[in-house]
Coordinates of N, CA and C in Angstrom, one line a residue:
X13 N -12.0 28.3 18.0 CA -11.7 28.8 16.7 C -12.5 27.7 15.9
X14 N -13.0 28.3 15.0 CA -13.8 27.5 14.1 C -13.2 27.0 12.7
X15 N -13.7 25.9 12.2 CA -13.3 25.7 11.0 C -13.7 26.4 9.9
X16 N -12.8 26.8 8.8 CA -13.3 27.5 7.8 C -13.2 26.6 6.6
X17 N -14.5 26.6 5.8 CA -14.5 25.7 4.6 C -14.6 26.7 3.4
X18 N -14.1 25.9 2.5 CA -14.0 26.6 1.3 C -15.2 25.6 0.1
X19 N -15.9 26.1 -0.4 CA -16.5 25.3 -1.4 C -16.1 25.3 -2.7
X20 N -16.8 24.5 -3.7 CA -16.5 24.3 -5.0 C -17.3 25.7 -5.6
X21 N -16.9 26.0 -6.8 CA -17.3 27.3 -7.4 C -17.8 26.7 -8.8
X22 N -19.2 27.0 -9.0 CA -19.8 26.5 -10.2 C -19.1 27.5 -11.4
X23 N -18.9 28.9 -11.2 CA -18.2 29.5 -12.2 C -16.9 29.1 -12.6
X24 N -16.0 28.6 -11.6 CA -14.7 28.4 -12.0 C -14.6 27.0 -12.8
X25 N -15.6 26.0 -12.4 CA -15.7 24.9 -12.9 C -16.2 25.1 -14.4
X26 N -17.1 25.8 -14.7 CA -17.6 26.0 -15.9 C -16.7 26.7 -16.9
X27 N -15.8 27.5 -16.3 CA -14.7 28.0 -17.0 C -13.5 27.1 -17.4
X28 N -13.1 26.3 -16.4 CA -12.4 25.1 -16.8 C -13.0 24.0 -17.7
X29 N -14.2 23.8 -17.7 CA -15.0 23.0 -18.8 C -15.0 23.7 -20.3
X30 N -15.0 25.0 -20.3 CA -14.8 25.4 -21.4 C -13.3 25.4 -22.1
X31 N -12.5 25.4 -21.1 CA -11.1 25.4 -21.6 C -10.7 23.9 -22.2
X32 N -11.3 23.1 -21.7 CA -11.4 21.5 -22.1 C -12.1 21.4 -23.4
X33 N -13.3 22.3 -23.5 CA -13.9 22.2 -24.7 C -13.0 22.6 -25.9
X34 N -12.2 23.7 -25.6 CA -11.7 24.4 -26.5 C -10.4 23.6 -27.0
X35 N -10.0 22.7 -26.2 CA -8.9 21.7 -26.3 C -9.3 20.5 -27.4
X36 N -10.6 20.4 -26.8 CA -11.3 19.2 -27.7 C -11.5 19.6 -29.0
X37 N -11.7 20.9 -29.3 CA -12.1 21.4 -30.7 C -10.6 21.4 -31.7
X38 N -9.8 22.0 -30.9 CA -8.2 22.1 -31.5 C -8.1 20.6 -31.7
X39 N -8.4 19.6 -31.0 CA -7.8 18.2 -31.3 C -8.8 17.6 -32.7
X40 N -10.0 18.2 -32.6 CA -10.9 17.6 -33.9 C -10.2 18.4 -35.0
X41 N -9.9 19.8 -35.0 CA -9.5 20.4 -36.1 C -8.0 19.6 -36.5
X42 N -7.3 19.5 -35.6 CA -5.8 18.9 -36.1 C -6.2 17.5 -36.6
X43 N -7.1 16.6 -36.1 CA -7.6 15.3 -36.5 C -7.9 15.4 -38.0
X44 N -8.8 16.4 -38.2 CA -9.6 16.8 -39.6 C -8.3 17.0 -40.6
X45 N -7.2 18.0 -40.1 CA -6.2 18.2 -41.1 C -5.3 17.2 -41.3
X46 N -4.8 16.3 -40.3 CA -3.9 15.3 -40.5 C -4.5 14.1 -41.4
X47 N -5.7 13.9 -41.2 CA -6.3 12.9 -41.9 C -6.7 13.1 -43.2
X48 N -7.2 14.4 -43.5 CA -7.9 14.5 -44.7 C -7.1 15.6 -45.6
X49 N -6.3 16.6 -45.0 CA -5.5 17.5 -45.8 C -4.3 17.5 -45.8
X50 N -3.5 16.8 -44.9 CA -2.1 17.0 -45.0 C -1.5 15.9 -46.1
X51 N -0.4 16.5 -46.5 CA 0.3 15.9 -47.7 C 1.0 14.5 -47.2
X52 N 1.8 14.7 -46.0 CA 2.4 13.4 -45.3 C 1.5 12.8 -44.3
X53 N 1.8 11.6 -44.1 CA 1.0 11.1 -42.9 C 2.1 10.8 -41.6
X54 N 1.5 11.6 -40.4 CA 2.4 11.3 -39.2 C 1.5 10.6 -38.3
X55 N 2.1 9.2 -38.0 CA 1.3 8.4 -37.1 C 1.2 9.0 -35.5
X56 N 2.2 9.8 -35.1 CA 2.2 10.4 -34.0 C 1.3 11.6 -34.0
X57 N 1.2 12.1 -35.0 CA 0.2 13.5 -35.2 C -1.1 12.9 -35.1
X58 N -1.3 11.7 -35.8 CA -2.7 11.0 -35.7 C -3.1 10.8 -34.3
X59 N -2.1 10.3 -33.8 CA -2.6 9.5 -32.3 C -2.6 10.9 -31.5
X60 N -1.7 11.7 -31.4 CA -1.9 12.8 -30.5 C -3.3 13.9 -30.6
X61 N -3.6 13.9 -32.0 CA -4.8 14.8 -32.3 C -6.1 14.1 -31.8
X62 N -6.1 12.9 -31.9 CA -7.1 12.0 -31.5 C -7.2 12.1 -30.1
X63 N -6.1 12.0 -29.4 CA -6.0 12.0 -27.9 C -6.5 13.3 -27.4
X64 N -6.0 14.3 -28.1 CA -6.5 15.6 -27.4 C -7.9 15.8 -27.7
X65 N -8.4 15.3 -28.8 CA -9.7 15.5 -29.1 C -10.7 15.0 -28.0
X66 N -10.3 13.4 -27.8 CA -11.0 12.5 -26.6 C -10.9 13.0 -25.3
X67 N -9.8 13.6 -25.0 CA -9.1 14.3 -23.9 C -10.1 15.5 -23.6
X68 N -10.3 16.6 -24.5 CA -11.0 17.7 -24.5 C -12.4 17.4 -24.0
X69 N -13.0 16.8 -25.1 CA -14.4 16.5 -25.0 C -15.0 15.5 -23.9
X70 N -14.0 14.6 -23.5 CA -14.4 13.7 -22.3 C -14.3 14.5 -21.1
X71 N -13.3 15.4 -20.7 CA -13.2 16.3 -19.7 C -14.2 17.2 -19.8
X72 N -14.5 18.0 -20.7 CA -15.7 18.7 -20.8 C -17.1 18.3 -20.4
X73 N -17.2 17.1 -21.0 CA -18.6 16.3 -20.4 C -18.5 15.9 -18.8
X74 N -17.5 15.4 -18.3 CA -17.3 15.1 -17.2 C -17.6 16.4 -16.3
X75 N -16.8 17.5 -16.8 CA -17.0 18.6 -15.7 C -18.4 19.4 -15.8
X76 N -19.1 19.2 -16.9 CA -20.2 19.8 -17.2 C -21.3 19.2 -16.6
X77 N -21.1 17.9 -16.5 CA -22.2 17.0 -16.2 C -22.3 16.2 -14.8
X78 N -21.1 15.7 -14.7 CA -20.9 14.9 -13.5 C -19.9 15.3 -12.5
X79 N -19.2 16.6 -12.7 CA -18.2 17.1 -11.6 C -18.8 17.4 -10.3
X80 N -17.8 17.7 -9.6 CA -18.2 18.5 -8.1 C -19.2 19.5 -8.1
X81 N -20.3 19.3 -7.5 CA -21.2 20.1 -7.5 C -20.8 21.6 -6.9
X82 N -21.3 22.8 -7.1 CA -21.3 23.8 -6.2 C -21.6 23.9 -4.8
X83 N -21.1 24.3 -3.8 CA -21.9 24.3 -2.6 C -21.1 23.1 -1.8
X84 N -20.4 22.3 -2.4 CA -19.9 21.1 -1.6 C -18.5 21.5 -1.0
X85 N -18.1 21.3 0.2 CA -16.8 21.4 0.6 C -15.8 20.8 -0.1
X86 N -14.8 21.6 -0.5 CA -13.6 21.5 -1.0 C -12.3 21.2 -0.2
X87 N -12.4 22.4 0.8 CA -11.3 22.6 1.7 C -11.6 23.0 2.9
X88 N -11.0 22.3 3.8 CA -11.4 22.8 5.2 C -10.0 23.2 5.9
X89 N -10.1 24.3 6.6 CA -9.0 24.6 7.6 C -9.5 24.7 9.0
X90 N -9.0 24.2 9.9 CA -9.5 24.2 11.1 C -8.6 23.9 12.2
X91 N -8.8 23.9 13.5 CA -7.7 23.6 14.8 C -7.3 22.5 14.7
X92 N -8.0 21.3 13.9 CA -7.4 20.0 13.9 C -6.3 20.0 12.9
X93 N -6.6 20.7 11.6 CA -5.5 20.5 10.6 C -6.4 20.9 9.2
X94 N -5.8 20.6 8.2 CA -6.2 20.8 6.9 C -6.7 19.5 6.2
X95 N -7.9 19.7 5.4 CA -8.4 18.5 4.9 C -9.0 18.9 3.5
X96 N -8.3 18.3 2.3 CA -8.7 18.8 1.0 C -9.2 17.9 0.2
X97 N -10.2 17.9 -0.8 CA -10.7 17.0 -1.6 C -10.8 17.1 -3.0
X98 N -9.8 17.9 -3.4 CA -9.8 18.4 -4.7 C -8.6 17.6 -5.6
X99 N -8.0 16.9 -5.2 CA -7.1 16.0 -5.9 C -7.2 14.5 -5.2
X100 N -6.8 13.5 -6.0 CA -6.5 12.1 -5.2 C -6.0 12.0 -4.4
X101 N -4.6 12.6 -4.3 CA -3.8 12.5 -3.1 C -4.2 13.2 -1.9
X102 N -4.8 14.5 -2.0 CA -5.2 15.1 -0.7 C -6.6 14.4 -0.2
X103 N -7.5 13.9 -1.2 CA -8.7 12.9 -0.7 C -8.2 11.8 0.0
X104 N -7.3 11.0 -0.4 CA -6.8 9.9 0.3 C -6.0 10.3 1.3
X105 N -5.2 11.2 1.5 CA -4.6 11.4 2.6 C -5.4 11.9 3.9
X106 N -6.6 12.3 3.6 CA -7.4 12.7 4.5 C -7.0 13.8 5.6
X107 N -7.5 13.9 6.6 CA -7.0 15.1 7.5 C -5.4 15.0 7.9
X108 N -4.8 16.2 7.5 CA -3.5 16.6 7.8 C -3.5 17.2 9.1
X109 N -3.0 16.7 10.2 CA -3.0 17.5 11.5 C -2.1 18.4 11.4
X110 N -2.2 19.6 12.2 CA -1.1 20.5 12.4 C 0.3 20.1 12.7
X111 N 0.2 19.1 13.6 CA 1.4 18.5 14.3 C 2.2 17.7 13.1
X112 N 1.7 17.4 12.1 CA 2.1 16.4 11.1 C 2.8 17.4 9.9
X113 N 2.5 18.7 10.0 CA 2.7 19.7 8.9 C 4.2 20.4 9.3
X114 N 5.0 20.3 8.5 CA 6.3 21.1 8.3 C 6.2 22.5 7.7
X115 N 5.6 22.6 6.5 CA 5.6 23.5 5.8 C 4.1 23.8 5.0
X116 N 3.8 24.9 4.6 CA 2.6 25.3 3.9 C 3.0 26.1 2.7
X117 N 3.0 25.9 1.3 CA 3.4 26.6 0.3 C 2.1 27.1 -0.5
X118 N 1.6 28.4 -0.5 CA 0.5 28.7 -1.5 C 1.2 29.4 -2.8
X119 N 0.8 28.2 -3.6 CA 1.6 28.8 -5.2 C 0.4 28.8 -6.2
X120 N -0.1 30.2 -6.2 CA -1.2 30.6 -7.5 C -2.4 29.4 -7.0
X121 N -2.7 28.5 -8.1 CA -3.7 27.7 -7.9 C -3.7 26.1 -7.1
X122 N -2.5 26.5 -6.3 CA -2.2 25.1 -5.6 C -1.7 25.2 -4.2
X123 N -2.0 24.6 -3.3 CA -1.6 24.7 -1.9 C -0.8 23.3 -1.7
X124 N 0.7 23.5 -1.5 CA 1.4 22.3 -1.2 C 1.8 22.3 0.2
X125 N 1.6 21.2 0.7 CA 1.6 20.8 2.3 C 3.0 19.5 2.4
X126 N 3.9 20.4 3.1 CA 4.9 19.2 3.6 C 4.8 18.7 4.8
X127 N 5.1 17.4 4.9 CA 4.5 16.7 6.2 C 5.8 16.0 6.5
X128 N 5.9 15.9 8.0 CA 7.0 15.0 8.8 C 7.3 13.7 8.4
X129 N 6.3 12.8 8.4 CA 6.2 11.5 8.0 C 5.5 11.1 6.8
X130 N 5.9 11.0 5.6 CA 5.1 10.8 4.3 C 4.3 9.5 4.6
X131 N 5.1 8.5 5.2 CA 4.6 7.3 5.2 C 3.4 7.2 5.8
X132 N 3.1 7.9 6.9 CA 2.1 7.9 7.6 C 0.7 8.0 6.7
X133 N 0.9 9.1 5.9 CA -0.2 9.3 4.9 C -0.4 8.7 3.8
X134 N 0.8 7.8 3.2 CA 1.0 6.9 2.4 C 0.1 5.6 2.6
X135 N 0.2 5.2 4.1 CA -0.5 4.2 4.8 C -2.0 4.3 4.6
X136 N -2.4 5.4 4.6 CA -3.8 5.7 4.5 C -4.5 5.6 3.1
X137 N -3.5 5.8 2.1 CA -4.0 5.5 0.7 C -4.0 3.9 0.1
X138 N -5.4 3.6 -0.2 CA -5.5 2.3 -0.3 C -5.1 2.0 -2.0
X139 N -5.1 3.0 -2.8 CA -4.9 2.9 -4.2 C -3.4 3.2 -4.7
X140 N -3.3 1.9 -5.2 CA -1.6 1.9 -5.3 C -1.0 3.1 -6.3
X141 N -1.8 3.4 -7.1 CA -1.2 4.5 -8.1 C -1.3 5.7 -7.3
X142 N -2.2 6.2 -6.6 CA -2.3 7.4 -5.8 C -1.1 7.3 -4.8
X143 N -0.8 6.1 -4.3 CA 0.2 6.2 -3.2 C 1.6 6.2 -3.8
X144 N 1.7 5.6 -5.0 CA 2.8 5.6 -5.5 C 3.3 6.9 -6.3
X145 N 2.2 7.8 -6.6 CA 2.6 9.0 -7.3 C 2.7 10.1 -6.0
X146 N 2.2 9.8 -4.7 CA 2.5 10.7 -3.7 C 3.9 10.3 -3.1
X147 N 4.2 9.1 -3.0 CA 5.8 9.0 -2.6 C 6.9 9.1 -3.7
X148 N 6.6 8.9 -4.9 CA 7.8 8.9 -5.9 C 7.6 10.4 -6.6
X149 N 6.5 10.8 -7.3 CA 6.7 11.8 -8.0 C 6.3 13.1 -6.9
X150 N 5.5 12.9 -6.1 CA 5.3 14.1 -5.2 C 6.2 14.3 -4.1
X151 N 6.9 13.2 -3.9 CA 8.0 13.0 -2.7 C 7.7 13.7 -1.4
X152 N 6.5 13.1 -1.2 CA 5.9 13.3 0.3 C 5.1 14.6 0.3
X153 N 4.9 15.5 -0.8 CA 4.3 16.5 -0.4 C 2.6 16.3 -0.9
X154 N 1.9 16.9 0.0 CA 0.4 16.7 -0.3 C 0.0 18.1 -1.0
X155 N -0.5 18.0 -2.3 CA -1.1 19.1 -3.2 C -2.5 19.4 -3.3
X156 N -2.8 20.4 -3.0 CA -4.4 20.5 -2.9 C -4.6 21.5 -4.1
X157 N -5.5 21.3 -5.2 CA -5.7 22.0 -6.0 C -6.5 23.1 -5.9
X158 N -6.7 24.5 -6.1 CA -7.6 25.5 -5.7 C -8.3 26.1 -7.1
X159 N -8.0 25.3 -7.9 CA -8.7 26.0 -9.3 C -10.0 25.7 -9.3
X160 N -10.7 25.1 -8.6 CA -12.3 24.9 -8.8 C -13.0 25.2 -7.6
X161 N -11.9 26.0 -6.4 CA -12.7 26.5 -5.1 C -13.1 27.8 -5.3
X162 N -14.3 28.1 -4.4 CA -14.5 29.6 -4.6 C -13.9 30.4 -3.1
X163 N -12.6 31.2 -3.6 CA -12.0 31.8 -2.6 C -11.4 32.9 -3.1
X164 N -10.9 33.9 -2.1 CA -10.1 34.8 -2.4 C -8.8 34.6 -1.7
X165 N -7.6 35.2 -2.3 CA -6.4 34.8 -1.8 C -6.3 35.4 -0.3
X166 N -6.9 36.5 0.1 CA -7.0 37.1 1.4 C -7.6 36.1 2.5
X167 N -8.8 35.7 1.9 CA -9.6 34.5 2.8 C -8.6 33.3 3.2
X168 N -7.8 32.9 2.1 CA -7.2 31.8 2.3 C -5.9 32.1 3.0
X169 N -5.4 33.0 2.7 CA -4.2 33.5 3.7 C -4.6 33.8 5.2
X170 N -5.6 34.3 5.2 CA -6.0 34.6 6.8 C -6.3 33.4 7.4
X171 N -7.1 32.3 6.8 CA -7.4 31.3 7.1 C -5.9 30.4 7.4
X172 N -5.0 30.5 6.8 CA -3.9 29.6 7.0 C -3.0 30.4 8.1
X173 N -3.2 31.8 8.1 CA -2.4 32.5 9.2 C -3.1 32.3 10.6
X174 N -4.3 32.1 10.5 CA -4.9 32.0 12.0 C -4.4 30.5 12.5
X175 N -4.2 29.6 11.9 CA -3.7 28.4 12.6 C -2.1 28.0 12.4
X176 N -1.5 29.0 11.7 CA -0.2 28.9 11.2 C 0.7 28.5 12.5
X177 N 0.5 29.2 13.6 CA 1.2 29.0 14.8 C 1.5 27.3 15.3
X178 N 0.3 26.7 14.9 CA 0.1 25.2 15.1 C 1.0 24.6 14.3
X179 N 1.6 25.1 13.5 CA 2.5 24.2 12.7 C 4.0 23.9 13.3
X180 N 4.4 22.5 13.4 CA 5.3 21.8 14.2 C 6.5 21.7 13.4
X181 N 7.4 22.7 13.3 CA 8.7 22.6 12.4 C 9.7 21.6 13.0

């Protein structure tokens, strides 16, 4: 059996970049309104609007000019296991062997993988914040984002079902 690779999609990345641009524009509009037109001054409103503007414009620039390039493998499903590079946790966790997987959930734009021994994967993660998020917030679930990947639900379901018998419950 061969490894099935899913690549980053230029079209989906461009669509996400445009959504962040809209968030940035909304933040700029809110900043303008709060600073120059509003009768009352709200410190939290000023901070939140500036944050939205910076987040939106910064994310747009990152995704448009320096993000992952199309054609690069984002998700691999093969006889050894699953390897995802779309989130910091999945990238740091490395290859997730089928024998370590207890359950796989496909939920819209994400793939959640439950493992027997979360500490095994936490030991692979050198960044403290990634490891801490994995153990405390994610509670040992490795989440792979599918929002930038070029796939159809049928392709992904077929790839997962091909190796699903290897899951060691």
